[in-house]
Coordinates of C-alpha atoms in Angstrom, one line a residue:
M134 CA 9.1 23.2 -8.5
S135 CA 7.1 25.3 -5.9
V136 CA 5.6 28.8 -5.5
R137 CA 6.5 31.1 -2.6
A138 CA 3.3 33.1 -2.7
L139 CA 0.1 33.6 -4.6
W140 CA -2.2 36.6 -5.1
I141 CA -5.7 37.2 -6.6
I142 CA -6.4 40.8 -7.3
S143 CA -9.7 42.4 -8.4
Y144 CA -9.1 45.4 -10.7
E145 CA -11.7 47.4 -12.6
R146 CA -11.3 51.0 -13.7
G147 CA -13.3 53.4 -11.7
E148 CA -13.6 50.9 -8.8
S149 CA -11.5 50.0 -5.8
V150 CA -8.5 47.7 -6.4
A151 CA -7.9 45.1 -3.7
V152 CA -6.2 41.8 -3.0
R153 CA -9.1 39.4 -2.8
F154 CA -7.0 36.4 -1.8
S155 CA -3.4 35.6 -0.9
R156 CA -1.5 32.6 0.2
R157 CA 2.1 32.3 1.4
Y158 CA 4.0 29.1 2.0
P159 CA 6.6 29.4 4.8
T160 CA 8.3 26.1 4.1
V161 CA 9.0 27.2 0.5
E162 CA 10.1 30.6 1.7
Q163 CA 12.6 29.0 4.0
R164 CA 14.0 27.0 1.1
A165 CA 14.2 30.2 -1.0
K166 CA 16.1 31.9 1.9
C167 CA 18.6 29.1 2.1
M168 CA 19.1 29.0 -1.6
A169 CA 19.6 32.7 -2.2
G170 CA 21.8 33.4 0.9
S171 CA 22.8 37.0 1.1
L172 CA 20.8 37.9 -2.0
Y173 CA 17.5 36.8 -0.4
V174 CA 14.6 39.2 -0.7
S175 CA 11.6 38.6 1.5
V176 CA 8.1 38.9 0.2
P177 CA 6.6 42.2 1.4
E178 CA 3.0 42.8 2.7
D179 CA 0.1 42.3 0.3
G180 CA -0.5 46.1 0.0
T181 CA 3.1 46.7 -1.1
V182 CA 2.9 43.8 -3.6
L183 CA -0.3 45.3 -5.0
Q184 CA 1.2 48.7 -5.6
L185 CA 4.4 47.1 -7.2
L186 CA 2.3 45.0 -9.5
L187 CA 0.0 47.8 -10.6
T188 CA 3.1 50.0 -11.2
E189 CA 4.9 47.3 -13.2
L190 CA 1.8 46.6 -15.3
G191 CA 1.1 50.3 -15.9
L192 CA -2.2 50.2 -14.2
S193 CA -1.5 52.7 -11.4
D194 CA -2.8 56.3 -11.2
S195 CA -2.2 58.6 -14.2
D196 CA 0.1 60.8 -12.1
K197 CA 2.6 58.0 -11.6
P198 CA 6.2 59.0 -12.1
Y199 CA 7.9 58.2 -15.4
M200 CA 10.2 55.2 -15.4
A201 CA 12.2 54.7 -18.6
L202 CA 12.7 51.0 -18.0
R203 CA 9.0 50.5 -17.9
D204 CA 7.4 53.5 -19.8
D205 CA 9.7 54.1 -22.7
C206 CA 8.1 53.2 -26.0
L207 CA 11.1 51.1 -26.9
H208 CA 10.4 48.8 -23.9
Q209 CA 8.3 45.7 -24.7
Q210 CA 7.4 43.1 -22.1
R211 CA 8.3 39.9 -23.9
S212 CA 8.6 37.6 -20.8
P213 CA 5.8 36.3 -18.6
A214 CA 8.0 36.9 -15.6
L215 CA 8.1 40.3 -14.1
E216 CA 10.6 42.0 -11.7
L217 CA 9.3 43.7 -8.7
H218 CA 11.7 46.2 -7.2
V219 CA 11.2 46.3 -3.4
E220 CA 12.5 49.4 -1.6
G221 CA 13.8 49.6 1.9
P222 CA 16.6 48.1 4.0
S223 CA 15.7 44.6 3.1
G224 CA 14.8 45.5 -0.5
G225 CA 15.9 44.1 -3.8
V226 CA 14.3 42.4 -6.8
L227 CA 11.6 39.8 -6.6
W228 CA 11.8 37.5 -9.6
P229 CA 10.2 35.7 -11.3
V230 CA 6.7 37.1 -10.6
L231 CA 4.2 35.4 -13.0
V232 CA 1.1 37.3 -13.9
F233 CA -2.2 36.5 -15.6
S234 CA -4.6 39.4 -16.3
Q235 CA -8.1 38.8 -17.7
G236 CA -11.2 40.8 -17.2
P237 CA -11.5 42.1 -13.6
L238 CA -8.9 39.7 -12.2
I239 CA -5.1 39.8 -11.9
L240 CA -3.6 36.5 -10.8
A241 CA 0.1 36.5 -9.8
C242 CA 2.5 34.1 -8.1
L243 CA 6.1 34.2 -7.1
A244 CA 7.9 31.1 -8.3
M245 CA 10.6 29.4 -6.4
V246 CA 14.0 29.5 -8.0
D247 CA 15.8 26.2 -7.3
A248 CA 19.2 27.6 -8.4
P249 CA 21.7 30.1 -7.2
A250 CA 20.5 33.7 -7.6
D251 CA 23.7 34.9 -9.1
P252 CA 24.1 34.6 -12.0
R253 CA 20.3 34.5 -12.8
P254 CA 19.4 31.2 -14.4
P255 CA 17.6 31.2 -17.8
L256 CA 13.8 31.4 -17.4
A257 CA 13.3 28.4 -19.6
S258 CA 15.4 26.2 -17.3
L259 CA 13.1 26.8 -14.3
F260 CA 10.4 24.1 -14.0
S261 CA 8.6 26.1 -11.4
V262 CA 7.8 28.8 -14.0
S263 CA 5.9 26.4 -16.3
Q264 CA 4.2 24.9 -13.3
G265 CA 3.3 28.4 -12.0
L266 CA 1.9 29.5 -15.3
T267 CA -0.2 26.3 -15.5
L268 CA -1.5 26.8 -12.0
L269 CA -2.5 30.4 -12.8
A270 CA -4.2 29.4 -16.0
G271 CA -6.2 26.7 -14.2
L272 CA -7.2 29.1 -11.4
Q273 CA -8.2 31.7 -13.9
A274 CA -10.5 29.2 -15.8
F275 CA -12.0 28.2 -12.4
L276 CA -12.7 31.7 -11.2
C277 CA -13.9 33.2 -14.5
G278 CA -15.9 30.1 -15.6
S279 CA -17.1 30.0 -19.2
G280 CA -17.1 33.7 -19.7
S281 CA -14.3 36.3 -19.4
K282 CA -16.2 38.3 -16.8
P283 CA -17.7 36.3 -13.9
D284 CA -20.8 37.5 -12.0
R285 CA -20.1 39.0 -8.6
E286 CA -21.8 36.3 -6.6
G287 CA -20.2 33.5 -8.5
L288 CA -16.8 35.1 -8.1
T289 CA -17.3 35.6 -4.3
S290 CA -18.3 32.0 -3.8
R291 CA -15.4 30.7 -5.8
L292 CA -12.9 32.9 -3.9
A293 CA -14.4 31.5 -0.7
M294 CA -13.4 28.0 -2.0
M295 CA -9.8 28.9 -2.7
P296 CA -8.3 27.6 0.7
S297 CA -9.9 24.2 0.0
I298 CA -9.0 24.2 -3.7
L299 CA -5.3 25.1 -3.0
L300 CA -5.1 22.5 -0.3
Q301 CA -5.9 19.9 -2.9
I302 CA -4.1 21.2 -6.0
C303 CA -1.1 23.0 -4.4
P304 CA -0.3 21.5 -1.0
L305 CA 2.6 23.1 0.8
G306 CA 3.3 25.3 -2.3
T307 CA 3.8 22.4 -4.8
P308 CA 1.4 22.5 -7.8
L309 CA 0.0 19.0 -8.4
D310 CA -3.1 19.7 -10.4
I311 CA -5.5 22.4 -11.6
P312 CA -9.1 22.8 -10.5
Q313 CA -12.0 21.7 -12.7
P314 CA -13.8 24.8 -14.2
G315 CA -17.2 23.4 -13.4
A316 CA -16.4 22.4 -9.9
S317 CA -19.2 23.2 -7.4
S318 CA -18.8 24.2 -3.8
A319 CA -20.1 20.8 -2.8
S320 CA -17.5 18.9 -4.7
A321 CA -14.6 21.3 -3.9
M322 CA -15.2 21.7 -0.1
P323 CA -14.2 18.9 2.3
T324 CA -17.0 16.8 3.7
P325 CA -18.3 18.4 6.9
A326 CA -16.9 16.6 9.9
G327 CA -17.8 18.6 12.9
T328 CA -14.9 20.9 13.9
Q329 CA -12.2 18.7 12.3
K330 CA -9.6 20.6 10.4
Q331 CA -8.0 19.0 7.3
P332 CA -4.3 18.4 7.9
A333 CA -1.8 19.8 5.5
W334 CA -0.4 16.3 4.6
K335 CA -3.9 15.2 3.4
T336 CA -4.5 16.8 0.0
G337 CA -8.1 15.9 -0.4
V338 CA -11.0 13.7 0.8
H339 CA -12.5 10.6 -0.8
R340 CA -16.0 10.7 -2.3
G341 CA -17.8 7.7 -3.6
R342 CA -18.2 4.1 -2.5
A343 CA -16.4 3.3 0.7
V344 CA -13.8 0.4 0.5
V345 CA -11.0 -0.6 2.8
N346 CA -8.5 -3.0 1.3
V347 CA -5.9 -4.7 3.7
A348 CA -3.2 -6.9 2.1
L349 CA -0.8 -8.9 4.2
T350 CA 2.3 -10.2 2.5
E351 CA 5.0 -12.4 4.0
M352 CA 8.3 -13.0 2.3
V353 CA 10.6 -15.8 3.3
R354 CA 14.4 -16.0 2.6
S355 CA 16.5 -19.1 3.0
M356 CA 20.1 -20.3 2.7
Q357 CA 20.3 -24.1 2.8
Y358 CA 23.6 -25.9 2.6
G359 CA 22.8 -29.6 3.1
N360 CA 25.8 -29.9 5.3
R361 CA 25.9 -30.7 9.0
N362 CA 28.8 -28.4 9.5
R363 CA 26.9 -25.4 8.1
Q364 CA 23.8 -24.1 9.7
D365 CA 20.8 -23.4 7.4
L366 CA 19.3 -20.0 7.8
W367 CA 15.9 -18.5 7.0
D368 CA 13.8 -15.5 8.0
V369 CA 10.4 -14.1 7.5
Y370 CA 9.5 -10.5 6.7
G371 CA 5.9 -9.3 6.6
T372 CA 4.2 -6.1 5.4
V373 CA 0.6 -4.9 5.8
T374 CA -0.5 -2.6 2.9
C375 CA -3.7 -0.6 3.1
K376 CA -5.8 1.4 0.7
C377 CA -8.7 3.2 2.5
E378 CA -11.3 4.9 0.4
V379 CA -13.4 6.3 3.3
E380 CA -15.3 9.6 3.4
G381 CA -14.4 12.2 5.9
V382 CA -11.6 14.6 6.7
L383 CA -10.0 12.4 9.4
P384 CA -11.8 9.0 9.4
N385 CA -10.7 6.5 12.0
V386 CA -9.7 3.0 11.0
T387 CA -8.4 0.2 13.2
V388 CA -6.7 -2.9 11.7
T389 CA -6.0 -5.9 14.0
L390 CA -3.4 -8.6 13.3
T391 CA -3.9 -11.9 15.1
L392 CA -1.6 -14.9 15.6
P393 CA -2.5 -18.6 16.2
P394 CA -2.3 -19.8 19.8
N395 CA 1.2 -21.3 19.3
G396 CA 2.5 -18.5 17.0
S397 CA 5.7 -16.7 17.6
P398 CA 5.4 -13.0 18.6
L399 CA 6.0 -10.4 15.9
M400 CA 9.4 -8.7 16.0
D401 CA 10.9 -5.5 14.7
V402 CA 7.5 -3.9 14.2
L403 CA 7.7 -0.6 12.3
V404 CA 4.5 1.5 11.7
H405 CA 3.4 4.3 9.4
P406 CA 3.3 7.8 11.0
C407 CA -0.5 7.9 10.6
V408 CA -0.8 5.3 13.4
S409 CA -2.2 7.3 16.3
S410 CA -1.3 5.0 19.2
L411 CA 0.3 1.6 19.9
D412 CA 1.2 -0.5 22.8
A413 CA 4.9 0.1 23.7
S414 CA 5.5 -3.7 24.1
V415 CA 4.8 -4.1 20.4
L416 CA 7.7 -1.9 19.4
T417 CA 10.2 -3.3 21.9
A418 CA 10.3 -6.8 20.6
M419 CA 13.6 -7.2 18.6
S420 CA 14.8 -10.2 16.6
V421 CA 18.5 -9.5 17.5
E422 CA 17.6 -10.2 21.2
D423 CA 16.8 -13.6 22.7
C424 CA 13.1 -14.4 22.3
D425 CA 11.3 -14.1 25.5
S426 CA 8.4 -16.5 26.0
S427 CA 6.5 -13.7 27.8
A428 CA 6.7 -11.3 24.9
F429 CA 3.5 -9.7 23.6
S430 CA 1.8 -12.1 21.1
G431 CA -1.2 -10.1 20.1
P432 CA -3.7 -9.2 19.1
Y433 CA -1.9 -6.2 17.5
K434 CA -4.2 -3.2 17.1
F435 CA -3.3 -0.4 14.8
P436 CA -5.6 2.7 15.0
F437 CA -4.9 5.3 12.3
S438 CA -6.4 8.0 10.1
P439 CA -5.4 6.9 6.6
P440 CA -4.0 9.0 3.7
L441 CA -5.7 8.9 0.3
E442 CA -3.0 6.8 -1.4
P443 CA -2.1 3.2 -0.7
F444 CA 0.5 3.0 2.1
R445 CA 2.4 0.5 4.2
L446 CA 0.7 0.3 7.5
C447 CA 3.4 -1.7 9.2
S448 CA 6.2 -4.2 8.8
Y449 CA 7.5 -7.0 11.0
T450 CA 9.7 -10.0 11.2
S451 CA 8.9 -13.4 12.6
Q452 CA 10.9 -16.4 13.8
V453 CA 9.5 -19.6 12.4
P454 CA 10.9 -23.1 13.3
V455 CA 11.4 -24.4 9.8
P456 CA 11.4 -23.0 6.2
P457 CA 8.5 -23.9 4.0
I458 CA 10.5 -26.0 1.5
L459 CA 13.5 -28.1 2.6
G460 CA 16.0 -29.2 -0.1
T461 CA 19.2 -30.8 -1.0
Y462 CA 21.4 -30.3 -4.0
Q463 CA 24.3 -32.4 -5.1
L464 CA 26.6 -32.0 -8.2
K465 CA 29.4 -34.4 -9.3
D466 CA 31.8 -33.5 -12.1
D467 CA 32.3 -36.5 -14.4
D468 CA 34.3 -36.0 -17.6
N469 CA 32.8 -32.6 -18.9
Q470 CA 29.4 -33.5 -17.6
L471 CA 27.6 -32.9 -14.3
R472 CA 25.5 -35.5 -12.5
I473 CA 22.7 -33.7 -10.7
T474 CA 20.6 -34.9 -7.7
V475 CA 17.9 -32.7 -6.2
S476 CA 15.2 -33.4 -3.6
L477 CA 12.6 -31.0 -2.3
K478 CA 10.1 -31.4 0.5
L479 CA 7.2 -29.2 1.3
H480 CA 6.7 -28.8 5.1
E481 CA 3.4 -30.2 6.5
S482 CA 2.5 -26.8 8.0
V483 CA 2.3 -25.1 4.5
R484 CA -0.8 -25.4 2.4
N485 CA -0.2 -27.5 -0.7
S486 CA -1.7 -25.0 -3.1
F487 CA 0.7 -22.7 -5.0
E488 CA -0.1 -20.1 -7.6
Y489 CA 3.3 -21.0 -9.0
C490 CA 6.4 -22.8 -7.9
E491 CA 9.6 -23.1 -9.9
A492 CA 13.2 -24.2 -9.2
H493 CA 15.9 -22.5 -11.3
L494 CA 19.3 -24.3 -11.7
P495 CA 21.8 -21.9 -13.4
F496 CA 25.3 -23.0 -14.6
F497 CA 28.1 -20.4 -14.8
N498 CA 31.6 -20.4 -16.1
R499 CA 30.9 -23.3 -18.5
D500 CA 30.1 -23.7 -22.2
Q501 CA 26.5 -23.9 -23.2
M502 CA 24.6 -27.1 -22.4
G503 CA 24.7 -29.8 -25.0
S504 CA 22.8 -32.9 -24.0
V505 CA 20.4 -32.9 -21.1
D506 CA 19.4 -36.2 -19.7
V507 CA 17.4 -35.3 -16.6
K508 CA 14.2 -36.8 -15.2
V509 CA 11.8 -35.3 -12.6
S510 CA 9.3 -37.1 -10.4
S511 CA 6.8 -34.3 -10.7
G512 CA 6.3 -31.3 -12.9
Q513 CA 8.2 -30.6 -16.1
L514 CA 11.7 -29.5 -17.0
E515 CA 12.6 -26.7 -19.4
V516 CA 15.9 -25.6 -20.9
S517 CA 16.4 -21.8 -21.4
K518 CA 17.0 -20.5 -24.9
E519 CA 20.5 -19.4 -23.8
K520 CA 21.2 -23.0 -22.8
N521 CA 22.6 -22.1 -19.4
L522 CA 19.6 -22.6 -17.1
L523 CA 17.3 -25.5 -16.2
V524 CA 13.9 -24.5 -15.1
W525 CA 11.9 -27.1 -13.1
V526 CA 8.3 -26.1 -13.2
L527 CA 6.6 -27.8 -10.2
G528 CA 3.2 -26.3 -10.9
Q529 CA 0.5 -25.7 -8.3
K530 CA 0.8 -28.8 -6.1
F531 CA 3.4 -31.1 -4.7
P532 CA 2.3 -34.8 -4.8
K533 CA 0.7 -36.4 -1.7
S534 CA 4.0 -37.4 -0.3
R535 CA 5.0 -33.7 -0.5
E536 CA 8.4 -34.7 -1.9
V537 CA 9.8 -34.3 -5.4
S538 CA 13.1 -35.2 -6.9
L539 CA 15.3 -34.5 -10.0
E540 CA 18.1 -36.7 -11.2
G541 CA 20.2 -36.9 -14.3
S542 CA 23.2 -35.6 -16.1
V543 CA 24.1 -32.5 -18.2
S544 CA 27.0 -32.2 -20.7
F545 CA 28.5 -28.8 -21.7
S546 CA 29.4 -29.1 -25.4
G547 CA 27.9 -25.9 -26.8
E548 CA 29.7 -23.8 -29.3
L549 CA 29.4 -20.6 -27.2
P550 CA 30.5 -19.9 -23.6
G551 CA 27.8 -19.4 -21.1
P552 CA 27.6 -16.6 -18.5
T553 CA 30.3 -16.0 -15.9
D554 CA 30.0 -15.4 -12.2
P555 CA 33.1 -14.9 -10.0
L556 CA 31.4 -16.7 -7.1
C557 CA 30.1 -19.8 -8.8
T558 CA 33.3 -21.5 -9.9
D559 CA 34.0 -25.2 -10.0
L560 CA 31.2 -27.0 -8.1
T561 CA 29.9 -23.9 -6.3
A562 CA 26.3 -23.7 -7.5
Y563 CA 22.8 -23.2 -6.3
I564 CA 19.1 -23.7 -6.9
K565 CA 16.9 -20.7 -6.5
L566 CA 13.2 -21.2 -5.7
Y567 CA 10.4 -19.0 -6.8
F568 CA 6.9 -19.6 -5.3
R569 CA 3.7 -17.9 -4.2
V570 CA 1.2 -19.4 -1.9
P571 CA -2.1 -17.5 -1.6
D572 CA -4.1 -17.2 1.6
V573 CA -1.2 -18.4 3.7
T574 CA 1.4 -16.8 6.0
L575 CA 4.3 -18.7 7.5
S576 CA 3.9 -17.0 10.9
G577 CA 0.1 -17.7 10.9
C578 CA -0.5 -13.9 11.1
C579 CA -3.8 -12.8 9.6
V580 CA -6.2 -9.9 9.3
D581 CA -9.8 -10.9 10.0
Q582 CA -12.1 -8.7 7.9
H583 CA -14.6 -8.6 10.8
S584 CA -11.9 -7.1 13.1
V585 CA -11.3 -4.1 10.8
Q586 CA -13.2 -1.2 12.4
V587 CA -14.1 1.9 10.4
Y588 CA -15.6 5.0 12.1
S589 CA -17.2 6.8 9.2
S590 CA -20.6 8.0 8.0
A591 CA -20.8 5.2 5.4
K592 CA -20.3 1.5 6.0
P593 CA -17.4 0.4 3.9
R594 CA -16.8 -2.9 2.1
I595 CA -13.8 -4.6 3.8
V596 CA -11.4 -6.7 1.6
T597 CA -8.6 -8.6 3.2
S598 CA -5.9 -10.9 1.7
R599 CA -2.7 -12.6 2.6
E600 CA 0.1 -14.4 0.8
L601 CA 3.5 -16.0 1.1
L602 CA 6.2 -15.2 -1.4
S603 CA 9.8 -16.4 -1.8
S604 CA 12.6 -14.0 -1.8
E605 CA 16.3 -14.9 -2.2
Y606 CA 15.5 -18.6 -1.5
F607 CA 18.7 -20.5 -2.2
I608 CA 19.7 -24.2 -1.9
W609 CA 23.5 -24.6 -2.4
N610 CA 25.3 -27.6 -3.7
S611 CA 26.5 -29.6 -0.8
T612 CA 29.5 -31.1 -2.6
G613 CA 31.1 -27.7 -3.4
T614 CA 32.0 -24.6 -1.4
A615 CA 29.3 -22.0 -0.7
P616 CA 29.1 -18.6 0.9
V617 CA 28.3 -19.0 4.6
S618 CA 26.4 -16.4 6.7
S619 CA 26.3 -16.4 10.5
G620 CA 23.6 -15.0 12.8
H621 CA 20.3 -13.6 11.6
M622 CA 19.5 -12.9 8.0
M623 CA 18.5 -9.3 7.8
L624 CA 16.5 -7.6 5.0

C-alpha cells in the first residue's frame, strides 16, 4: 500500500521536456528489494525514467525505432499500469508504473507490489495500484486547478509546494489523503518556525484555536478473599493521555505530574518516544523491587514535542496501602437455594462521589434463578433477563457510614440451565465491582493545569482531568475455593 517513486513531467510539443519534480522513498524501496529478491529491479535515474516513459507513451521523437509490442496497430493499451524495460546489467522490467497525462503534465508513480514478483499478481489484487491512481488524480487536480491547462506562474508555485504537500498526504510513501484543489500556499506550507525542519513522523501542522488536553486515568484491580490464610491483592495502573492542538512545526510542551506529600513514588514509568528528556531516576523505579523510601517522588516533568493525534504520554504503576472498596462475600448452600451475605466498605481516603458503582453477582453451573428474596441496605437490586445474574446498583454515593450490605436467599428452579464456567463450580463464586470516580486518583497523582507549559506563538487553553476506574475488581466467596495469586498483580 505504498509507492516507490513519483514523477511530475512537463510535456508540450515544440518545447523542452523535463522532470519538474520527483520523489523517492528509500524505506519503501528497501521493502521492494526484500520482497522481489533476485528479481528486484532498481529505479533508474530521472533522465532514464523520462525517456522510458516517453517511449512507452509514444511521445518520443519521430525517428524512434519501431517496436512491435508498442507500435503495432493491433496493440491497445487497456491497463493503467505500464511496463518500463530498463536496460543494463541491473536491468529488467519496472511494473506497475501508473501514469496520468493531461494537458502539459504527465504524472507517474511506481507502485509497491506487496507480493512475490513471480508469478506476477493480478493488477486488481494490488491495493497500492488503486491508492496510486487516487494519489495521481488528486495531484493532477491540485496542479491543474479548475482548468485543464494551468498558468505558468500558478504551476510553478504549486510545484514548489509539492514537498510540503507530499509530507502531509503521502508520508514515507504511504498515501493517506489527496490535496485540496483550492489549497493556497499559506494553507499548504508549514507554519514558519525559524530554521526548524518538519520531521518525517509528523505529517502536518495544526492550524486554529490552540488547546492542550491532558487526561490522567488510574485503573485499580483487586482480588479479595475474605480469608486470613489468603492474602488480598490489588494494584494501580495509571496512564496520561494528551491531545495537543498547538501551532508550529515542533512546539514544546511540558506536562508535570505531582504527588501529595505522603504519596508513594510512581513505579514502572514508560514514556512516549516524543519525550525529549527525563530524569534517569524516574525510569529506574521498579515495582518488582523493594520500595526504597529515598526513591524519587516528583514532581515528574515530561518535556515533549507532540504529534498531531491523541497519544499516551506515559504510564506508571503505584503501590497504595489499601484498595478503595473492601468487601466480604459468603455463600451457603441450603437445599437448592443459596444464602447470600455481602458487605462493602468505601475507604475513607476515596471521595464518596461516583459516576456509577455496581456489584455484579453471577451464578454459573446452575439452573436459572427462581425466587429471589434479597434485601439491600442501599441502592437497588436487579435480576438480569437471563436470570443468572444479580446486579446491585449502588448509585453515586455510599451512605454516611460508607458501608452497605446485601443479604437474602436465591433459589434455582428455572426451566432452563444457566451458563457454565469450569472455574466456578460448587461454592466457587465471585462479585465483580464496576465503578468510576471522577476527579480522583488512588495514588493522589494529578496534573495541575497551571503547571502545563506550552512554548508556542499562541497561548493555548489548558484542559486537565483525572479519574479512577475499576478493572478486574473481584471479591471471592470466602466459604468456597478460589484461585489464589501470589506476588504482584501485573497488567
